[in-house]
Tab-separated table of C-alpha atoms in Angstrom:
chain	number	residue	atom	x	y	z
X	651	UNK	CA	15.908	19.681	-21.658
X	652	UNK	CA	13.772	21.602	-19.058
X	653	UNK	CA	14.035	20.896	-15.771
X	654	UNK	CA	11.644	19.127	-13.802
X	655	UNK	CA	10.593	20.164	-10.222
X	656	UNK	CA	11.460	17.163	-8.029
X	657	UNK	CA	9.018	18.491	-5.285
X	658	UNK	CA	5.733	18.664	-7.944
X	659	UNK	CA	7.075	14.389	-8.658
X	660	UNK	CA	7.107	13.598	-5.164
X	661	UNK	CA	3.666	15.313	-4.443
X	662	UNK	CA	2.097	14.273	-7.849
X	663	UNK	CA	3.313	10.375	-6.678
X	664	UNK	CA	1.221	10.920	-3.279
X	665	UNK	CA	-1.444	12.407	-4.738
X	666	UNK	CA	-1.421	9.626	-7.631
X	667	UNK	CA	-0.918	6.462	-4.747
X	668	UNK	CA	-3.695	8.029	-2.842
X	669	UNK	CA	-6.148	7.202	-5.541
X	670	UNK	CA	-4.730	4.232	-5.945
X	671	UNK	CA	-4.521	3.342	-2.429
X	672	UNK	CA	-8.277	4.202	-1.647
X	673	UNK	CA	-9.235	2.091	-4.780
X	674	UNK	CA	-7.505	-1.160	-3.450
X	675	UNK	CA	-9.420	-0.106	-0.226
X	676	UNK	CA	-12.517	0.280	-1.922
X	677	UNK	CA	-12.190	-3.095	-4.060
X	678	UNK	CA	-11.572	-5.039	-1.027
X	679	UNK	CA	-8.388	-5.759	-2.535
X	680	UNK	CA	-6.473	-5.184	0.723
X	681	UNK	CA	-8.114	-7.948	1.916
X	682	UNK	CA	-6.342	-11.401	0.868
X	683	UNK	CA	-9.962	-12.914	1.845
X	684	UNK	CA	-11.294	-11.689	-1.447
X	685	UNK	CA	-8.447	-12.468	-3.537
X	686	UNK	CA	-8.331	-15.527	-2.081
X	687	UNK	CA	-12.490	-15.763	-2.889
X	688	UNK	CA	-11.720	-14.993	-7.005
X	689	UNK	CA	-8.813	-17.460	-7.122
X	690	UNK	CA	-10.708	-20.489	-5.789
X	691	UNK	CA	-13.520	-19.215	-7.949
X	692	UNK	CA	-15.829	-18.151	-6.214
X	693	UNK	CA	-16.309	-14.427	-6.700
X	694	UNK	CA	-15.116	-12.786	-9.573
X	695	UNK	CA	-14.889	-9.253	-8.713
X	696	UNK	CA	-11.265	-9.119	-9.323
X	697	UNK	CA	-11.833	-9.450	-12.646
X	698	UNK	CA	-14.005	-6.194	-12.387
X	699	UNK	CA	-10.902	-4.211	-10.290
X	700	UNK	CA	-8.100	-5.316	-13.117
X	701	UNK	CA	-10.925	-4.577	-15.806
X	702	UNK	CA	-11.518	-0.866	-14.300
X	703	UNK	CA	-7.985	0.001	-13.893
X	704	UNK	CA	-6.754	-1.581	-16.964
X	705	UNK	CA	-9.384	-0.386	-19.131
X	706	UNK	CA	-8.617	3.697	-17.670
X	707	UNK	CA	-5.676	3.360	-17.443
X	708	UNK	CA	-5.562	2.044	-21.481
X	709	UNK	CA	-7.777	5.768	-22.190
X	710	UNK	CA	-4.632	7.204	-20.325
X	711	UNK	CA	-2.000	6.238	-21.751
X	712	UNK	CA	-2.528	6.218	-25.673
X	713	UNK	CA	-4.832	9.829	-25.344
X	714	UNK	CA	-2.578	11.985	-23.423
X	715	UNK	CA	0.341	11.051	-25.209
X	716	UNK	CA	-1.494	12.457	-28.910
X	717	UNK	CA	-2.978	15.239	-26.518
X	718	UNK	CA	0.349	16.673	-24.934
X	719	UNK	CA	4.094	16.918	-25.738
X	720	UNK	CA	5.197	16.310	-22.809
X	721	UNK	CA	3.831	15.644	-18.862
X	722	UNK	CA	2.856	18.952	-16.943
X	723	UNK	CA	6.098	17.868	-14.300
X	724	UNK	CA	8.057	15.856	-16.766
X	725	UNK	CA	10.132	16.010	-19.914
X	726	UNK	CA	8.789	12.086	-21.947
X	727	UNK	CA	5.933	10.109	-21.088
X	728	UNK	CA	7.488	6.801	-20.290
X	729	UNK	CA	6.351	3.011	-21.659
X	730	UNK	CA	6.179	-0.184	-19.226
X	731	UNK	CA	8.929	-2.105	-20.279
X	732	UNK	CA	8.046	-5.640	-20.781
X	733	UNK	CA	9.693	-8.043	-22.665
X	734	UNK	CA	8.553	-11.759	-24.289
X	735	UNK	CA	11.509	-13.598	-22.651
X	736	UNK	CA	11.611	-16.404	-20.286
X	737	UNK	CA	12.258	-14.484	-17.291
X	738	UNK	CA	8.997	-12.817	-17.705
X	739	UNK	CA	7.153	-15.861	-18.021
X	740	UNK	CA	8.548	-17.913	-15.465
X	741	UNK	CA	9.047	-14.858	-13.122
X	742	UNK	CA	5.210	-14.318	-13.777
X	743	UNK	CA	4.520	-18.256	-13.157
X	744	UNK	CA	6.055	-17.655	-9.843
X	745	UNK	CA	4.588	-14.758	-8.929
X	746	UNK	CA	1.608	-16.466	-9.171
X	747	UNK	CA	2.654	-18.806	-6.578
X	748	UNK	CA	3.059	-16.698	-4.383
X	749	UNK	CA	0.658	-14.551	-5.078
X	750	UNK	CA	-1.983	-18.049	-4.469
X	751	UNK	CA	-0.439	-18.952	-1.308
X	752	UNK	CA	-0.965	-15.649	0.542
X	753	UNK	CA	-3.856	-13.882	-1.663
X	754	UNK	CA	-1.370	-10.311	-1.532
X	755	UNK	CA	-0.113	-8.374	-4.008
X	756	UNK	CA	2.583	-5.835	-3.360
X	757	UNK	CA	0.298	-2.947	-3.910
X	758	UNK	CA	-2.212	-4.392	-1.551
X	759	UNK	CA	0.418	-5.497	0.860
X	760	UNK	CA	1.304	-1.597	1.354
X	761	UNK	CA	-2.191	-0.389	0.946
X	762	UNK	CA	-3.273	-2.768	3.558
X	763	UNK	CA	-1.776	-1.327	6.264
X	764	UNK	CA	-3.711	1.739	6.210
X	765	UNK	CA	-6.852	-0.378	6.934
X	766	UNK	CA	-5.208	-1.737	9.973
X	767	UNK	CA	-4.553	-4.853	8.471
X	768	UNK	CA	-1.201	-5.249	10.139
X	769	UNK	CA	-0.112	-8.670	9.396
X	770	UNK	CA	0.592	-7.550	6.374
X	771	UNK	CA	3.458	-6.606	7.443
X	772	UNK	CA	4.494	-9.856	7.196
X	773	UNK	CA	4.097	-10.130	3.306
X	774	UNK	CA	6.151	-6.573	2.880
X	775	UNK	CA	8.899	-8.405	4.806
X	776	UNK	CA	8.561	-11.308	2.354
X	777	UNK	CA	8.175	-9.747	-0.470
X	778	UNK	CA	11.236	-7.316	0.109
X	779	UNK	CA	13.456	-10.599	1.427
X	780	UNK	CA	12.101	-12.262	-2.287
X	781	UNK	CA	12.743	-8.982	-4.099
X	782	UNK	CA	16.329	-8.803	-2.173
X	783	UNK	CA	16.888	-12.745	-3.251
X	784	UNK	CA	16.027	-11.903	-6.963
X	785	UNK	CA	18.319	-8.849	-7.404
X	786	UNK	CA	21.588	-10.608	-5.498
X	787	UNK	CA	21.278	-13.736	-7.053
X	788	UNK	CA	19.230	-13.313	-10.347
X	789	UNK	CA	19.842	-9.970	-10.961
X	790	UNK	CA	20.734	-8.939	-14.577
X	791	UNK	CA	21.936	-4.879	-15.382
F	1076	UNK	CA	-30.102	-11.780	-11.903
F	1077	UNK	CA	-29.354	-14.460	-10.923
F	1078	UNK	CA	-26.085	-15.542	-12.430
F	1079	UNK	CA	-25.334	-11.845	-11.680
F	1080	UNK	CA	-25.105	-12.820	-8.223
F	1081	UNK	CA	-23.481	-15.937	-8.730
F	1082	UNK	CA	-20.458	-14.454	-9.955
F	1083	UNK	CA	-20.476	-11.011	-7.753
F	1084	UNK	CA	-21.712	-12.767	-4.390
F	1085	UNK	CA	-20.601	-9.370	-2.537
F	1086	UNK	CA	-21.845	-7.146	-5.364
F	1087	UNK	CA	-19.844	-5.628	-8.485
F	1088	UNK	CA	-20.195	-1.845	-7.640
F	1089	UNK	CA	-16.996	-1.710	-5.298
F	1090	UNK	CA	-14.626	-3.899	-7.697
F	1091	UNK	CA	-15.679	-1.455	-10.939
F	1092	UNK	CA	-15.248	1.734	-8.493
F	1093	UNK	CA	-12.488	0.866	-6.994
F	1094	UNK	CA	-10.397	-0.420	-10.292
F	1095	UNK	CA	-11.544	2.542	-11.698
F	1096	UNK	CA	-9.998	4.891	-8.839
F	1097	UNK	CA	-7.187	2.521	-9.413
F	1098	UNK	CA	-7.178	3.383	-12.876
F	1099	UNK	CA	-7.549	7.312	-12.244
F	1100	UNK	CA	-4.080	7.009	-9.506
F	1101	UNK	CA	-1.992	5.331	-12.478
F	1102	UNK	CA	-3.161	8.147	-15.099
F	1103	UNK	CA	-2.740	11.207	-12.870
F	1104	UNK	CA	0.672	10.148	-12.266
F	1105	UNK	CA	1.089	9.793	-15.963
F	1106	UNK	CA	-0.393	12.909	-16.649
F	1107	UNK	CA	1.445	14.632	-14.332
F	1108	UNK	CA	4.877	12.889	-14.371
F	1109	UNK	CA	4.766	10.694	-17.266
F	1110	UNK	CA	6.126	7.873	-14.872
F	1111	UNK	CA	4.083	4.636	-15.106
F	1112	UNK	CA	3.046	3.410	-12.073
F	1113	UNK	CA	3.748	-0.239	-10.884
F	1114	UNK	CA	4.408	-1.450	-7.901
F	1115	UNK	CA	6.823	-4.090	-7.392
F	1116	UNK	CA	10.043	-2.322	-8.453
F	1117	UNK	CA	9.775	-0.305	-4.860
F	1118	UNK	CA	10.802	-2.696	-3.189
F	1119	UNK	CA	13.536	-3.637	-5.385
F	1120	UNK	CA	14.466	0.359	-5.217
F	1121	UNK	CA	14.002	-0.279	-0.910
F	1122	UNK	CA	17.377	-1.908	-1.308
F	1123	UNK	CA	19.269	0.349	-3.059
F	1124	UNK	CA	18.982	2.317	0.216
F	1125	UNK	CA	20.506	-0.758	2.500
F	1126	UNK	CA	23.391	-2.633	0.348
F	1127	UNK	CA	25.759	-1.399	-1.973
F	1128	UNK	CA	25.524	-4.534	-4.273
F	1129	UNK	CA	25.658	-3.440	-7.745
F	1130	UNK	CA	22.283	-4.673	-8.979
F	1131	UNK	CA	20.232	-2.770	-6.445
F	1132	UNK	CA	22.735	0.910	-7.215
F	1133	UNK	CA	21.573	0.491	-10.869
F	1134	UNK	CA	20.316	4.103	-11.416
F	1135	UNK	CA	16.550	2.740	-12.678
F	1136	UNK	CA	16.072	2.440	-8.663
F	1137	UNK	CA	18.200	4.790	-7.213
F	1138	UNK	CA	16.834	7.752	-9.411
F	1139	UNK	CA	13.569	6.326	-8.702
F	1140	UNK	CA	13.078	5.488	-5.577
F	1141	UNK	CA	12.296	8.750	-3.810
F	1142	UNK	CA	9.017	8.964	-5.920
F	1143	UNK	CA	8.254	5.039	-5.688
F	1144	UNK	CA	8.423	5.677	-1.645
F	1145	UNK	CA	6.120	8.949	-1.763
F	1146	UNK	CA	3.610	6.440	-4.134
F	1147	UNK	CA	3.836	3.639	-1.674
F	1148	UNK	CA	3.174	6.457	0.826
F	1149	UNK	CA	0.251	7.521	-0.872
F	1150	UNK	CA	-0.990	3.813	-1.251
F	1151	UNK	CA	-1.550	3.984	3.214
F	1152	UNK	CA	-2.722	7.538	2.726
F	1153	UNK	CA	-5.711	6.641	0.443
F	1154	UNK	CA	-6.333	3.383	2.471
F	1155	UNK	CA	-6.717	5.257	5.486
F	1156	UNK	CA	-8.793	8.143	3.875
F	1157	UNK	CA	-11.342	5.077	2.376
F	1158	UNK	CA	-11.488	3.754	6.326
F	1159	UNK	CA	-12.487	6.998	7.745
F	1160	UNK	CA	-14.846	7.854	5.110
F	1161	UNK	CA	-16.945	4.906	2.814
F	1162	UNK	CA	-15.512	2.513	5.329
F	1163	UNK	CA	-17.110	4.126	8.584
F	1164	UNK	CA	-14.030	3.697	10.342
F	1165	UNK	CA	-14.066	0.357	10.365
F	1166	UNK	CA	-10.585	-1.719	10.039
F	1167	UNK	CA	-10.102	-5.136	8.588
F	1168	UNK	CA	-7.391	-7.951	10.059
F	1169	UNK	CA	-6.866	-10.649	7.726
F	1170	UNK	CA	-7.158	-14.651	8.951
F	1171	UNK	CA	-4.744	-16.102	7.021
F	1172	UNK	CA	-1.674	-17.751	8.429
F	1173	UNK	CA	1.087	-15.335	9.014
F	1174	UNK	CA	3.317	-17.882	7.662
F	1175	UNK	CA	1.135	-18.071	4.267
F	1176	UNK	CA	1.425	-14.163	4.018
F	1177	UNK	CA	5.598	-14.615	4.594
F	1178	UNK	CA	6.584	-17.733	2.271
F	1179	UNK	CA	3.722	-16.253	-0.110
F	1180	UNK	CA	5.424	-12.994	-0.306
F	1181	UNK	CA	9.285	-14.020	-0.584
F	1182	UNK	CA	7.493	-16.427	-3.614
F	1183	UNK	CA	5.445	-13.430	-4.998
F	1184	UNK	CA	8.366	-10.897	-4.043
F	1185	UNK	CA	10.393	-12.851	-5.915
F	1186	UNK	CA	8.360	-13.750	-8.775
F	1187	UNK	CA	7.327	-10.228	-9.384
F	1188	UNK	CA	10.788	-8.687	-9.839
F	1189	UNK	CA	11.923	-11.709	-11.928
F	1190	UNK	CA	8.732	-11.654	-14.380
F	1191	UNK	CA	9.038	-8.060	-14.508
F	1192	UNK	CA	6.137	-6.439	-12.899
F	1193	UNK	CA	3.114	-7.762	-10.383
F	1194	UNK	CA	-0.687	-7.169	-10.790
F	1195	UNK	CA	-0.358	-3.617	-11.057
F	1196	UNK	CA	2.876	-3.324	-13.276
F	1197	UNK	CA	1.894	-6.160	-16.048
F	1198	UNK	CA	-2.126	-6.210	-14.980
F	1199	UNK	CA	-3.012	-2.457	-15.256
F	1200	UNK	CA	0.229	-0.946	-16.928
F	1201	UNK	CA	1.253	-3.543	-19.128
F	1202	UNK	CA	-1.958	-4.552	-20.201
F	1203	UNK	CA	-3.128	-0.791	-20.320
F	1204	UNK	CA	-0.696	-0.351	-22.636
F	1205	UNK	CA	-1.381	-3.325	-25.106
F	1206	UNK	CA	1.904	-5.213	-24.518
F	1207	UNK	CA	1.505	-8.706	-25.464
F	1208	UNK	CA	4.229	-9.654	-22.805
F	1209	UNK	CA	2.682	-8.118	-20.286
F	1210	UNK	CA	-0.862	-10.005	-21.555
F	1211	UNK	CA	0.928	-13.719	-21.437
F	1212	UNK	CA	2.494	-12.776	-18.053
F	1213	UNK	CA	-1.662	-11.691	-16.577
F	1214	UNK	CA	-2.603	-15.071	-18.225
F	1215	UNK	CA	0.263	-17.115	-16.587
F	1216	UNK	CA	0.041	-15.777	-12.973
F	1217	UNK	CA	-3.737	-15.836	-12.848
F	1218	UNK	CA	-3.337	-19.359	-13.852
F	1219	UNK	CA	-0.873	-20.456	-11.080
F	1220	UNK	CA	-2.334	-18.598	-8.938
F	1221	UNK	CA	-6.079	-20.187	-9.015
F	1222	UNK	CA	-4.356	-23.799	-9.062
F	1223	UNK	CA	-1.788	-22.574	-6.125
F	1224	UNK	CA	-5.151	-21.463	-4.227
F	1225	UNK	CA	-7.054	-24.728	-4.780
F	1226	UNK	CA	-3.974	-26.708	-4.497
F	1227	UNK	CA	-3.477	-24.925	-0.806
F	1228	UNK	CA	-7.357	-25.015	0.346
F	1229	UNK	CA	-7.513	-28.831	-0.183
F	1230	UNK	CA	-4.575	-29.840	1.708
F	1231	UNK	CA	-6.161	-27.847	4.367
F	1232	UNK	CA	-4.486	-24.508	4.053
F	1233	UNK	CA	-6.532	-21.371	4.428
């Protein structure tokens, strides 16, 4: 197995969340004002931001894998792992809950900050005290 | 034109730009690193820094997290380069309740690591790559969420 340079990772990951990061910008998405908007209907650009990066990020991932053997810093190209069980569902229910109280996601939450939108802080908080809640009392390995 | 405008109020050029610079961060990092890019599990990851628990040691966050903090890095980095350039250095506060942003993110936190992924693991990774689990799970949330939303604005929430 060759050995991957840890320091190309960690700059390809800030280089990669930049993009991603000025695209929630961009989308308003840091905003929970315009999620909030598309979930009570009223403006549907979300649709458009999920649509975008879904429908890339589809090109992406079955292309380079038929195109290269491997990643230029790593040794596999990795799957998402998602599985048709009732934790997914139910965990996905909830998120939603959450996700319609506050109008953040945890991308968003992060990405938010570096529009000055500081109470997001807040919802990092949150979402790490949920995340912490999940893993210590939930948490399957 | 008309119904155009009806369903993109604030236009559609900045949602289809921006998902698809959304798009471009998840496939560089694939390209590059062959890592797939969601979000939520950082935070889970966040705690194998803080408590020794077993769950939060399990190496699919400790080998992961130093990359999953420079992405979450990266996430302020491109924010702030978007202010300072398209955005004309203008900043944006939100008006919701801080309390709606704290009980809606222990929910959402919560939610997300159970289900296995938020909008950007199941909505652009999961779906990206055709998984029908990840598909049910966009379905499900969206759902919730829009009632959670109404639910919320009529008993006079923001």
């Amino acid at each position: 197995m060759q050995r991957v340079p840890p320091l190309a990772v960690m700059l390809s990951a800030l280089v990669a969340g930049s993009l991603f990061g000025f695209g929630l910008a961009l989308s308003t998405m840091v905003r929970p004002e315009a999620i909030l908007q598309f979930l009570l209907l009223k403006n549907f650009g979300l649709l458009l931001v999920m649509g975008g990066a879904a429908g890339v990020t589809f090109i992406a991932y079955h292309l380079l894998p038929r195109l290269m053997k491997r990643p230029v810093f790593g040794v596999v190209f990795g799957k998402h792992p998602s599985h048709l069980d009732a934790r997914t569902l139910i965990g996905a229910a909830i998120f939603g809950v959450g996700w319609g109280l506050s109008g953040v996601c945890p991308g968003p939450a992060i990405a938010g900050l570096g529009v000055g939108n500081w109470p997001l802080l807040l919802s990092i908080i949150g979402i790490l005290l949920g995340a912490w809640l999940h893993g210590r009392f939930f948490g399957k390995h | 034109m008309t119904s155009l405008a009806q369903w993109f109020p604030t236009g559609w050029e900045p949602f289809l730009f921006g998902g698809i610079f959304i798009g471009l961060g998840v496939s560089l990092l694939f390209w590059l690193t062959g890592l797939i890019g969601g979000i939520s599990t950082a935070y889970t990851a966040v705690w194998s820094l803080i408590t020794r628990h077993p769950f939060f040691q399990h190496e699919k966050f400790v080998s992961t997290r130093n990359w999953r903090l420079m992405y979450g890095l990266g996430l302020i980095l491109g924010a702030v380069v978007f202010t300072y350039t398209l955005g004309h250095g203008e900043g944006f506060v939100t008006k919701v309740p801080l309390w709606q942003l704290f009980v809606g993110g222990i929910i959402g936190g919560f939610g997300a690591r159970m289900g296995g992924g938020c909008t950007s693991g199941h909505g652009i990774c999961g779906v990206g790559s055709g998984q029908l689990p990840s598909i049910l799970a966009v379905i499900i949330f969206l759902s919730t969420a829009i009632v959670t939303a109404h639910v919320v604005r009529s008993l006079g929430g923001f």
